[in-house]
XYZ file of C-alpha atoms in Angstrom:
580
model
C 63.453 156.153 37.376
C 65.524 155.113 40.482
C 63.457 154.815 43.539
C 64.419 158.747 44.941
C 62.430 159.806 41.007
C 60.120 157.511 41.982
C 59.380 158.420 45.142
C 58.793 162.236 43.918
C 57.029 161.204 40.990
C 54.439 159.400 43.435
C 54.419 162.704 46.385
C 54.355 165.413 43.737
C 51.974 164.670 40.945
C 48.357 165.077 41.327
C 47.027 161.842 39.172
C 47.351 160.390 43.096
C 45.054 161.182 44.820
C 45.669 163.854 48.676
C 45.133 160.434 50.774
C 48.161 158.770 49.278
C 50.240 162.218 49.165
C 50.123 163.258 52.439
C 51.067 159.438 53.684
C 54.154 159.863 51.735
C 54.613 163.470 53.178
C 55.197 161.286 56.389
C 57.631 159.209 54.988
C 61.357 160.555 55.957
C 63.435 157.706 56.615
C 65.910 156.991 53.568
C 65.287 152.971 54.090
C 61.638 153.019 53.944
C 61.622 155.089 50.860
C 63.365 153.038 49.230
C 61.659 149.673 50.630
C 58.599 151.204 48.822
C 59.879 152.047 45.529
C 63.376 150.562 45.108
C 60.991 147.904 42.577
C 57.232 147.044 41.807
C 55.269 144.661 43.899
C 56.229 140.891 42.891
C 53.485 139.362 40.384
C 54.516 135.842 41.038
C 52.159 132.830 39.729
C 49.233 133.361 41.575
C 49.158 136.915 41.715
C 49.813 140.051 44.711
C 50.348 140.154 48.199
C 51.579 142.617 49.829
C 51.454 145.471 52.612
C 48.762 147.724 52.078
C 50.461 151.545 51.924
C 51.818 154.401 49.305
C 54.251 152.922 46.956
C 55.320 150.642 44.590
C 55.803 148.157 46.336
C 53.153 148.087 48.552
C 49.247 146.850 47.945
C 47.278 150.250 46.747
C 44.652 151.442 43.918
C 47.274 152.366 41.939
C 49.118 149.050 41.682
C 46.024 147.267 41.334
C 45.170 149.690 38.356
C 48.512 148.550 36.484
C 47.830 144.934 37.150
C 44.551 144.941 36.064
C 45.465 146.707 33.431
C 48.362 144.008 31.851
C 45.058 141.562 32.455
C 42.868 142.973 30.301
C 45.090 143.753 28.037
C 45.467 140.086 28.043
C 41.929 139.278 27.870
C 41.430 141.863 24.890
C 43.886 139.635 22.920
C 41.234 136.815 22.801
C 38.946 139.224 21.002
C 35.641 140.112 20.999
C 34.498 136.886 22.469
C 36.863 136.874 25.207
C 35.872 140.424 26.580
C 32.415 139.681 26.097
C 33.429 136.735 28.714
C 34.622 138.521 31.032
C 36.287 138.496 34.330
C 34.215 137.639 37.821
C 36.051 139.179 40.543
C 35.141 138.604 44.257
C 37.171 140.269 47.740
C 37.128 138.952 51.347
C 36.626 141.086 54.623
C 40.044 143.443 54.461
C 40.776 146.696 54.873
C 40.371 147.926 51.121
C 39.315 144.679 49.448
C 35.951 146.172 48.407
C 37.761 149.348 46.866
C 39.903 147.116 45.371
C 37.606 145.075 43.667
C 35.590 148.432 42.187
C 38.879 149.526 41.264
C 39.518 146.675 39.097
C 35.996 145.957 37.660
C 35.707 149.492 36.638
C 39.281 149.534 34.990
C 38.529 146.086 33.323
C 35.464 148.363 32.047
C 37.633 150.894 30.302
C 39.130 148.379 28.524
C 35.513 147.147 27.173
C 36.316 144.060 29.096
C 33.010 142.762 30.928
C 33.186 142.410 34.834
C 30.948 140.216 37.129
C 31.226 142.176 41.003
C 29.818 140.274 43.908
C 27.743 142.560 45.935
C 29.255 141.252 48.895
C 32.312 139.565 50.496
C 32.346 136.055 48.943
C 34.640 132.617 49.576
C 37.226 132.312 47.202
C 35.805 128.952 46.396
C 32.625 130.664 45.068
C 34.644 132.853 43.032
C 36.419 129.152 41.303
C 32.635 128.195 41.032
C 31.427 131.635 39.664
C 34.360 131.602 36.669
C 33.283 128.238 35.640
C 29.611 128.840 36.030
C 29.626 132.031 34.056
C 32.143 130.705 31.537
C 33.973 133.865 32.554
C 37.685 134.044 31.017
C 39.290 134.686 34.108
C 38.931 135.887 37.831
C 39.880 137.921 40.593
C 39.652 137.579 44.619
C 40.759 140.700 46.317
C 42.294 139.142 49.551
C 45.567 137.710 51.407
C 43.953 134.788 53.317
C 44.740 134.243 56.462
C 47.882 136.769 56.683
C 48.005 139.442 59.346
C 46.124 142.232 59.072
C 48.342 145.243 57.082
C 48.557 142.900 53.790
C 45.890 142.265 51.306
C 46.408 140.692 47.695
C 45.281 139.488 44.462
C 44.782 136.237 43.162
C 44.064 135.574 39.683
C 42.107 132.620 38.226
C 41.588 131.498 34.708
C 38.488 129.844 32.413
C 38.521 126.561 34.067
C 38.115 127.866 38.107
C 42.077 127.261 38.875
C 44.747 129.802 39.094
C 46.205 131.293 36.691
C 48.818 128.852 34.488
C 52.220 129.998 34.656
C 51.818 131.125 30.566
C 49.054 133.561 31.082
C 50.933 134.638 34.429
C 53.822 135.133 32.433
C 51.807 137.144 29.366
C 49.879 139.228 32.293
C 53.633 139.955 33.344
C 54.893 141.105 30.603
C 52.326 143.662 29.724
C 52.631 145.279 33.534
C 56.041 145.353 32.548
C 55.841 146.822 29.427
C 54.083 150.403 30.775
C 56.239 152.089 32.746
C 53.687 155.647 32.707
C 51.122 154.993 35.712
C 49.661 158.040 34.441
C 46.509 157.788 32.416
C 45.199 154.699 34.335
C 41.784 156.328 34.983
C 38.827 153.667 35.757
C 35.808 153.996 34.102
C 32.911 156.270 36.238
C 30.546 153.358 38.403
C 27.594 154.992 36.636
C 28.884 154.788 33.391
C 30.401 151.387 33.570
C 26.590 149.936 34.615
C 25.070 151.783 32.008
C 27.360 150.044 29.306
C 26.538 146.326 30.801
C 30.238 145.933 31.264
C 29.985 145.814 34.907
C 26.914 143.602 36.324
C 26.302 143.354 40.218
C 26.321 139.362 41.082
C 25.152 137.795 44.330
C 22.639 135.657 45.399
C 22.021 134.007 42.209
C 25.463 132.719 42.536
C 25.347 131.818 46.064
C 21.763 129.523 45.535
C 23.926 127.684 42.221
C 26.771 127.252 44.592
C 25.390 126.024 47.653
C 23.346 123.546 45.210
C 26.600 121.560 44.491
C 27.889 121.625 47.988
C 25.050 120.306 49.128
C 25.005 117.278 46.019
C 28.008 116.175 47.678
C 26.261 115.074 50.950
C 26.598 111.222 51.119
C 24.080 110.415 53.783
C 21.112 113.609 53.108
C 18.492 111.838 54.695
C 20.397 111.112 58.076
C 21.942 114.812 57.894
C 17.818 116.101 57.513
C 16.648 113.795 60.620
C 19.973 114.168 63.051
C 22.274 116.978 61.958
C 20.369 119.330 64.478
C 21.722 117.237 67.343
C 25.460 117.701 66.391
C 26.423 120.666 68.336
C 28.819 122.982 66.275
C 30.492 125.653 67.262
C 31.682 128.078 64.423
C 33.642 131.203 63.591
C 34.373 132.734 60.371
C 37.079 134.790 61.736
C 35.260 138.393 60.784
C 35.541 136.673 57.327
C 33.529 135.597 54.043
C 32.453 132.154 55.432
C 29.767 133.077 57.636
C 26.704 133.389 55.531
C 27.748 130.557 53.310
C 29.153 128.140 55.764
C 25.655 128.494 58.140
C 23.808 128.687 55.276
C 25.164 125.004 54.370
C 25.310 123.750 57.326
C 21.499 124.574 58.403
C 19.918 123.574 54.734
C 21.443 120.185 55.405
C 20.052 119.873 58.553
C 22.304 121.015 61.142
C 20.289 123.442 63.252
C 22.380 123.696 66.478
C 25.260 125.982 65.192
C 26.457 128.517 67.442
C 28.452 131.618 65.751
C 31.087 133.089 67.712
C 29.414 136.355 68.473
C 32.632 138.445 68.533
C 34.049 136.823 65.345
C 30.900 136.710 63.231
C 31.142 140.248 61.229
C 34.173 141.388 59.318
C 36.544 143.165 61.148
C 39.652 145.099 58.986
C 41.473 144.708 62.104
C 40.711 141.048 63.538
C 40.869 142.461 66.947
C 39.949 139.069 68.719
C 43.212 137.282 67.117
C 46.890 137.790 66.220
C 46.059 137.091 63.420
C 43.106 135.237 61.415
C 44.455 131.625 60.846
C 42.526 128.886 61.875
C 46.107 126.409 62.176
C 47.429 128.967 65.364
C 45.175 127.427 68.642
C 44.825 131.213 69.554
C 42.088 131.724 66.985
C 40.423 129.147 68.657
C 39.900 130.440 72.293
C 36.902 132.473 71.925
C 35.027 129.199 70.018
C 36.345 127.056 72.718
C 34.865 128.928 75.568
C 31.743 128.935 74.090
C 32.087 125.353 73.468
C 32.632 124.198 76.831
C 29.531 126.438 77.640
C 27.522 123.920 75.056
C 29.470 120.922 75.710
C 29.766 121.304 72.036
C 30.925 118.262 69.279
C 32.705 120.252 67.062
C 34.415 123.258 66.453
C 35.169 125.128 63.133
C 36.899 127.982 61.951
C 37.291 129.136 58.211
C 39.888 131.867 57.452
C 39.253 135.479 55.800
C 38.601 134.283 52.002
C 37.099 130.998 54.055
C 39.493 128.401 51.802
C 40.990 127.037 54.728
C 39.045 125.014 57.749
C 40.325 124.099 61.313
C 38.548 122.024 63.398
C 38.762 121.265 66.820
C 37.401 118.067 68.491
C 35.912 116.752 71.981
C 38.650 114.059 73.068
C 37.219 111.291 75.366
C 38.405 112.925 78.633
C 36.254 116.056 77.377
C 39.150 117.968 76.680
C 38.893 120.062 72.932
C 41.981 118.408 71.012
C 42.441 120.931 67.692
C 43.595 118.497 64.711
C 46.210 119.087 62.080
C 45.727 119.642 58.356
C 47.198 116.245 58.006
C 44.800 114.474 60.710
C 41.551 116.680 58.868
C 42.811 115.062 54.908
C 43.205 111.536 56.315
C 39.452 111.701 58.826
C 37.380 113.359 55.421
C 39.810 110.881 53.100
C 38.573 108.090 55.157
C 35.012 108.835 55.440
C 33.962 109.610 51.801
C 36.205 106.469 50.644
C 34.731 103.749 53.091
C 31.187 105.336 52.776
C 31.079 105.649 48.739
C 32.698 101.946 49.109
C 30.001 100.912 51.656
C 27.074 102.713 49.055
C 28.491 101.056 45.660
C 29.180 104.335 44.028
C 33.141 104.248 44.549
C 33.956 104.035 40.922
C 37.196 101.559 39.909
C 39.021 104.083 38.723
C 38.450 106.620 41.849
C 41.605 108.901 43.128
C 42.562 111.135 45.327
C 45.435 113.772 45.056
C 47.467 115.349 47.899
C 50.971 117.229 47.850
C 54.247 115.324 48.490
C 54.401 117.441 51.806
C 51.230 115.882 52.934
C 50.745 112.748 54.718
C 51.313 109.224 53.813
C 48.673 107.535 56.177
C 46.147 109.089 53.613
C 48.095 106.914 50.941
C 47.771 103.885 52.952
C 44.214 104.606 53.398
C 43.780 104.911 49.868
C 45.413 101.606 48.979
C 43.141 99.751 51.894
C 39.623 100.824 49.620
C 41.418 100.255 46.317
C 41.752 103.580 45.392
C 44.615 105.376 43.481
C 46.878 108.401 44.821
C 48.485 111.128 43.146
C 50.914 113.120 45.133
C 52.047 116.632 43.477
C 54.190 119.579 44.771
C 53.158 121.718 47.386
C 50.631 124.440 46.682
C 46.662 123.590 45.831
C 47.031 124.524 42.266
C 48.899 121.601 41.460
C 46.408 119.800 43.109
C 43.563 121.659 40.611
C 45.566 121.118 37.617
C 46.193 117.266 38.148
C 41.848 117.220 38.818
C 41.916 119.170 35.629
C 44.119 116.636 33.449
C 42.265 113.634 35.182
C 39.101 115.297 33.714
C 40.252 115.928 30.483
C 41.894 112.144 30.018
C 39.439 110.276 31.602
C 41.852 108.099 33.213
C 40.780 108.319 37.089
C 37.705 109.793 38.600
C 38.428 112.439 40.944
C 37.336 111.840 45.173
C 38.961 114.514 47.066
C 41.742 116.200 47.662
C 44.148 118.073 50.380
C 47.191 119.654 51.607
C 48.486 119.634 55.002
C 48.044 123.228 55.322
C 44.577 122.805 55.729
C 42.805 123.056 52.701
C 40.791 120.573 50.985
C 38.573 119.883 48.254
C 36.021 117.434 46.741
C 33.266 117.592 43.709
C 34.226 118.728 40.189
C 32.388 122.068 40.555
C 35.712 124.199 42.138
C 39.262 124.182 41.349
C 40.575 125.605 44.784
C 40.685 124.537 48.304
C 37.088 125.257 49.519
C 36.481 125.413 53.452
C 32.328 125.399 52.984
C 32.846 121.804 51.251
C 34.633 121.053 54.403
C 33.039 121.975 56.666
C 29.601 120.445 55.323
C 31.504 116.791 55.068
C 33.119 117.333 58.252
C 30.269 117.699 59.852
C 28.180 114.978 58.060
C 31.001 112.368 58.887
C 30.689 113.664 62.923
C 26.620 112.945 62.502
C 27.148 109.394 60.755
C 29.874 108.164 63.112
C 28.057 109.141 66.396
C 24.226 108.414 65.523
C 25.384 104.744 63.296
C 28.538 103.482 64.791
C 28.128 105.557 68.602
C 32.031 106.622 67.675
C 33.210 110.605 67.589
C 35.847 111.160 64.897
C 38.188 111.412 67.695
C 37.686 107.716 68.155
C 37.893 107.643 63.882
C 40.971 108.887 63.847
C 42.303 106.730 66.713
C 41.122 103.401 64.813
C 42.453 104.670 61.679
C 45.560 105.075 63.948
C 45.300 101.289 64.884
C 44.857 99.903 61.702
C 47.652 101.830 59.729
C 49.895 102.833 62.336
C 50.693 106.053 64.122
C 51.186 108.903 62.003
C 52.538 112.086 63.349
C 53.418 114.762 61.745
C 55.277 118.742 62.628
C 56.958 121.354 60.708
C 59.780 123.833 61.556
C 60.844 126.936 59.302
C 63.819 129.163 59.304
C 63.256 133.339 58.784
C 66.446 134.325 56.542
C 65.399 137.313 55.099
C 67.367 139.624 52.348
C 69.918 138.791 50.354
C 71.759 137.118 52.733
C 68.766 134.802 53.946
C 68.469 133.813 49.924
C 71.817 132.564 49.616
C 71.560 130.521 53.021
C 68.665 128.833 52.311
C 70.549 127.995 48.688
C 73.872 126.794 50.839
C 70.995 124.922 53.267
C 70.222 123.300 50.156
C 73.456 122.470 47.874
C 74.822 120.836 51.031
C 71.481 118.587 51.751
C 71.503 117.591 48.249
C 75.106 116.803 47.792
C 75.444 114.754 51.187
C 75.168 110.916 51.435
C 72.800 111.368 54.150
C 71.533 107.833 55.705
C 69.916 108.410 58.435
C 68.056 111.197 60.570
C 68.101 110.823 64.040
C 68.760 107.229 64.359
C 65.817 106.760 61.574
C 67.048 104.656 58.030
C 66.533 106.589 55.034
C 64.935 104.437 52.315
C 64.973 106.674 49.358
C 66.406 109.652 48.656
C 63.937 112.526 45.719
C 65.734 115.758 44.775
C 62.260 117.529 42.565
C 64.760 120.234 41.289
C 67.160 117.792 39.521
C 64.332 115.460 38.725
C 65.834 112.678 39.961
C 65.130 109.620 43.456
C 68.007 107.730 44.710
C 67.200 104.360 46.732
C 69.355 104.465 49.570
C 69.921 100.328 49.758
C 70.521 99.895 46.477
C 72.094 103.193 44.900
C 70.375 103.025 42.106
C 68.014 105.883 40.886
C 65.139 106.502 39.045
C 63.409 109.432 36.880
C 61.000 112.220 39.152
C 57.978 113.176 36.772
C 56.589 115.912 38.568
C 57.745 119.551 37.602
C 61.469 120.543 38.624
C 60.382 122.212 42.301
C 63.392 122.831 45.009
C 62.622 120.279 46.940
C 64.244 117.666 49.036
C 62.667 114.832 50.599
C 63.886 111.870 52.637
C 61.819 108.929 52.967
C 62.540 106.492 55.713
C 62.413 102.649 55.672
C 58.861 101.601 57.649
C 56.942 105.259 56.675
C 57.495 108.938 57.047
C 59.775 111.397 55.686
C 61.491 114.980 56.031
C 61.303 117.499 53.154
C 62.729 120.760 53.065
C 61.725 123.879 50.835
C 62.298 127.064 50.856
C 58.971 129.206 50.721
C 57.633 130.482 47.230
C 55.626 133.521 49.700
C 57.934 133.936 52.607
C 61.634 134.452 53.369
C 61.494 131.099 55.239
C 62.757 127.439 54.573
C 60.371 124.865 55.835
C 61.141 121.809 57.604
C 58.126 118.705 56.465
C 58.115 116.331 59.397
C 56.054 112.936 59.110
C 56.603 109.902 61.754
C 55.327 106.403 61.599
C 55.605 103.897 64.324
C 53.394 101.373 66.349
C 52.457 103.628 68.842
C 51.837 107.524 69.676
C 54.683 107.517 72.614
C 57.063 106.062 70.290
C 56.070 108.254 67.289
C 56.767 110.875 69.512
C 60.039 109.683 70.714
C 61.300 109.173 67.303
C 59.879 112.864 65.699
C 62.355 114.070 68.870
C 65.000 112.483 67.457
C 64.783 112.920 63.795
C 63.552 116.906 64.224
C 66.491 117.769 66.894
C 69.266 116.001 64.448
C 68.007 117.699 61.317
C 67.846 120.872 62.957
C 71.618 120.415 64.154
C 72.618 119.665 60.581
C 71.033 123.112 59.362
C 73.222 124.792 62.510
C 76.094 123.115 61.270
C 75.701 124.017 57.332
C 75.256 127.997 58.820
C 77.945 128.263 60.840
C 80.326 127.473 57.944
């Protein structure tokens, strides 16, 4: 069917339901007809995400009915055993997301394929957790983190708490693919489908398991117990699924003076008090700050929707709230459980960290200063999960933590996705141990860590080219990077050259290159002689290419003075390339 058939197909026939037909009824205009049925909604690696309307290709009941359909068609391959299994599937604070979820337990149940439902929003952490604790096959969280409002998704984990690998993806693809009819999809009745066993209500059970581990991962308990309660926290969950998990971590440790944002603390489909609900944009932090300067608070936190991502905002010395980047958050919790597990003899020899090539370097000098090895991978936490995973299974290094610089991070064994209650627990434990043993705040942390490596500062710039058109500049963006002898960046030696898609590094001195063992990603990155780098991607979400920015110099005015340069002459080179 062409997307006219479809579009009558989808207005006319009564399997969909009089909500969804009379939304289409209102649908006139040629373009967004065919916007919403000219294909199906992209199931890329990870999952869905998309705008929640009629269509499809759009986020509805329907679509989620066909996807979860190819999955358990999937899981009904590894027999009995696998469907007995089952899937866990958890949903954050969005418009739909409960539906959602019911939808896709209770067609999982058709299939004969057990299905674990939280009773509740739940972290997408806890849902990594719940997979692994369940020994569950695979997993769903109904959600689209900390995008705006109208989208909502579906993210798709396997047996071992990470997403999906690319060959189930690509299996799960190929039976969506395979029925065309969206008639006949009909979920199994609620009643029914708890009668059977295959769908069991989950909840606090999980949560007590859960919060168990987070709280193992406390270095200094005892301290936490006898001064957490004089750390002053502010925190929001941005109408989202860390609240009751976060607090509840937070106060069983022992930090009792946590103030919730009143206005942000219950979900809200329509996250009225923000643009939208990420905790990287300062605007979701106004309402926490003005209660913080109320409290003269220490800290300030804010999780996102599906609470995987933290941002945290500190008092500077002049009393001022400073909010920190995703880099300066990896390298503060990077430096704090290294020195401390060094300073408590439990840092084992072969101890690692992992963070993405777009992330930081100072954490890779901090590594080096406690002995400790780094892995860098591509951008996106899975890779970060999968390298844990191999680590695991070779016994060759003994994971520490983890973190990209879009604020996510991760440490224990017990998850295999970014996980913002984690955070948030060691963020707060390192705030209590700095200011009650060594009288510092981590703003001072950060600024000795600054001292003692050098100056690290870091920014990122992205290009909307949307369409067809934006696809092929973004490729000409990136045949003429990669084919030009490019030196230097604004003034700045380039000391090595890595192209990820070809596989290959060029030193810039010498000429000579050497292999890239990390999986073929298009990805540029220039390294420059003394620290830092550029990289450019395009986006594997968005119709944007993203500009990686990372400075190192003696001090913050220079660092400064040289990301001016080096951002203002790569962003003239990517006028130039356009405007030929």
């Amino acid at each position: 069917m062409n997307f006219q058939d479809r579009y009558r197909f989808w207005s006319e026939n009564s399997y969909f339901d009089e909500e969804i037909r009379q939304e289409l009824g209102q649908v006139i205009e040629p373009q967004e007809i065919k916007d919403r049925f000219y294909t199906d909604l992209e199931f890329g690696t990870g999952g869905l995400r998309g705008i929640m309307a009629a269509g499809t290709n759009r986020m509805n009941k329907y679509v989620i009915r066909k996807v979860t359909q190819g999955l358990a068609e999937c899981v009904c391959d590894q027999g009995p055993e696998g469907m007995k299994r089952g899937v866990v599937i958890a949903y954050d604070s969005r418009k739909y997301s409960p539906e959602f979820a019911l939808e896709a337990a209770l067609i999982l149940a058709r299939n004969g394929v057990k299905a674990y439902l939280f009773d509740a929003l739940r972290p997408t952490p806890e849902l990594s957790f719940a997979v692994r604790q369940l020994h569950a096959l695979a997993g769903i969280v109904v959600t689209a983190s900390h995008n705006p409002k109208a989208y909502n998704g579906y993210k798709l984990y396997w047996e071992d708490g990470g997403q999906v690998p690319p060959e189930h993806a690509d299996q799960i693809l190929a039976r969506i693919k395979a029925r065309e009819d969206w008639i006949g999809l009909e979920p199994m009745p609620l009643e029914a489908a708890k009668a059977s066993g295959l769908l069991e209500i989950i909840g606090e059970e999980i949560d007590q398991l859960y919060l168990a581990q987070v709280l193992e991962l406390a270095l200094h308990p005892e301290l936490d117990r006898e001064k957490g309660g004089e750390l002053r926290i502010i925190y929001t969950p941005l109408h989202g699924a860390g609240n009751i998990l976060v607090r509840r971590a937070l106060a069983e440790l022992g930090f009792s003076s946590v103030t919730v944002v009143p206005e942000q603390e219950l979900p809200d489909q329509e996250f009225t008090t923000v643009p939208y609900p990420n905790p990287e944009i300062p605007a979701t932090f106004e309402l926490a700050r003005k209660y913080g300067t109320q409290i003269q608070a220490d800290l300030l936190l804010a999780t996102d929707p599906d609470a995987d991502r933290l941002g945290v905002v500190l008092r500077d010395p002049q009393g001022d709230f400073t909010q920190l980047t995703g880099n300066q958050i990896g390298v503060l919790l990077t430096y704090y459980i290294l020195s401390q597990k060094k300073a408590l003899g439990i840092l084992p020899g072969n101890a690692t960290i992992i963070k993405t090539v777009a992330s930081t370097d100072l954490a890779d000098e901090v590594a080096r200063y406690f002995h400790v090895r780094v892995e860098n991978v591509l951008t996106g936490f899975k890779f970060i999960a999968e390298k844990e995973k191999e680590m695991e299974e070779s016994g060759w290094g003994t994971f520490q933590f983890g973190f990209e610089e879009s604020y996510g991070y991760l440490a224990g064994d017990f998850v295999r996705d970014k996980d913002a209650v984690i955070a948030s627990v060691l963020l707060a434990e390192a705030a209590i141990y700095y200011q009650q043993v060594e009288g510092r705040n981590l703003f001072n942390v950060l600024e000795s860590i600054y001292q003692q490596f050098g100056y690290y500062l870091e920014d990122q710039e992205s290009l909307t080219l949307e369409g067809i058109q934006g696809k092929e500049e973004m490729a000409k963006i990136m045949d003429s990077l990669r084919q030009e002898e490019i030196r230097e960046l604004g003034g700045t030696k380039i000391k090595k050259f890595d192209d990820y898609e070809q596989r290959i590094g060029k030193d810039s001195s010498t000429g000579l290159t050497y292999p890239l063992t990390l999986p073929r990603s298009n990805v540029l990155r220039f390294s420059f002689h003394g620290g830092g780098f550029v990289m450019v991607r395009p986006s594997g979400t968005e119709p944007k290419i993203k500009f990686y920015f990372s400075i190192k110099s003696n001090t913050l005015s220079e660092a400064e003075d040289t990301l001016h340069k080096i951002k203002a002459d790569v962003m003239r080179r990517i006028a130039r390339i356009r405007s030929v």
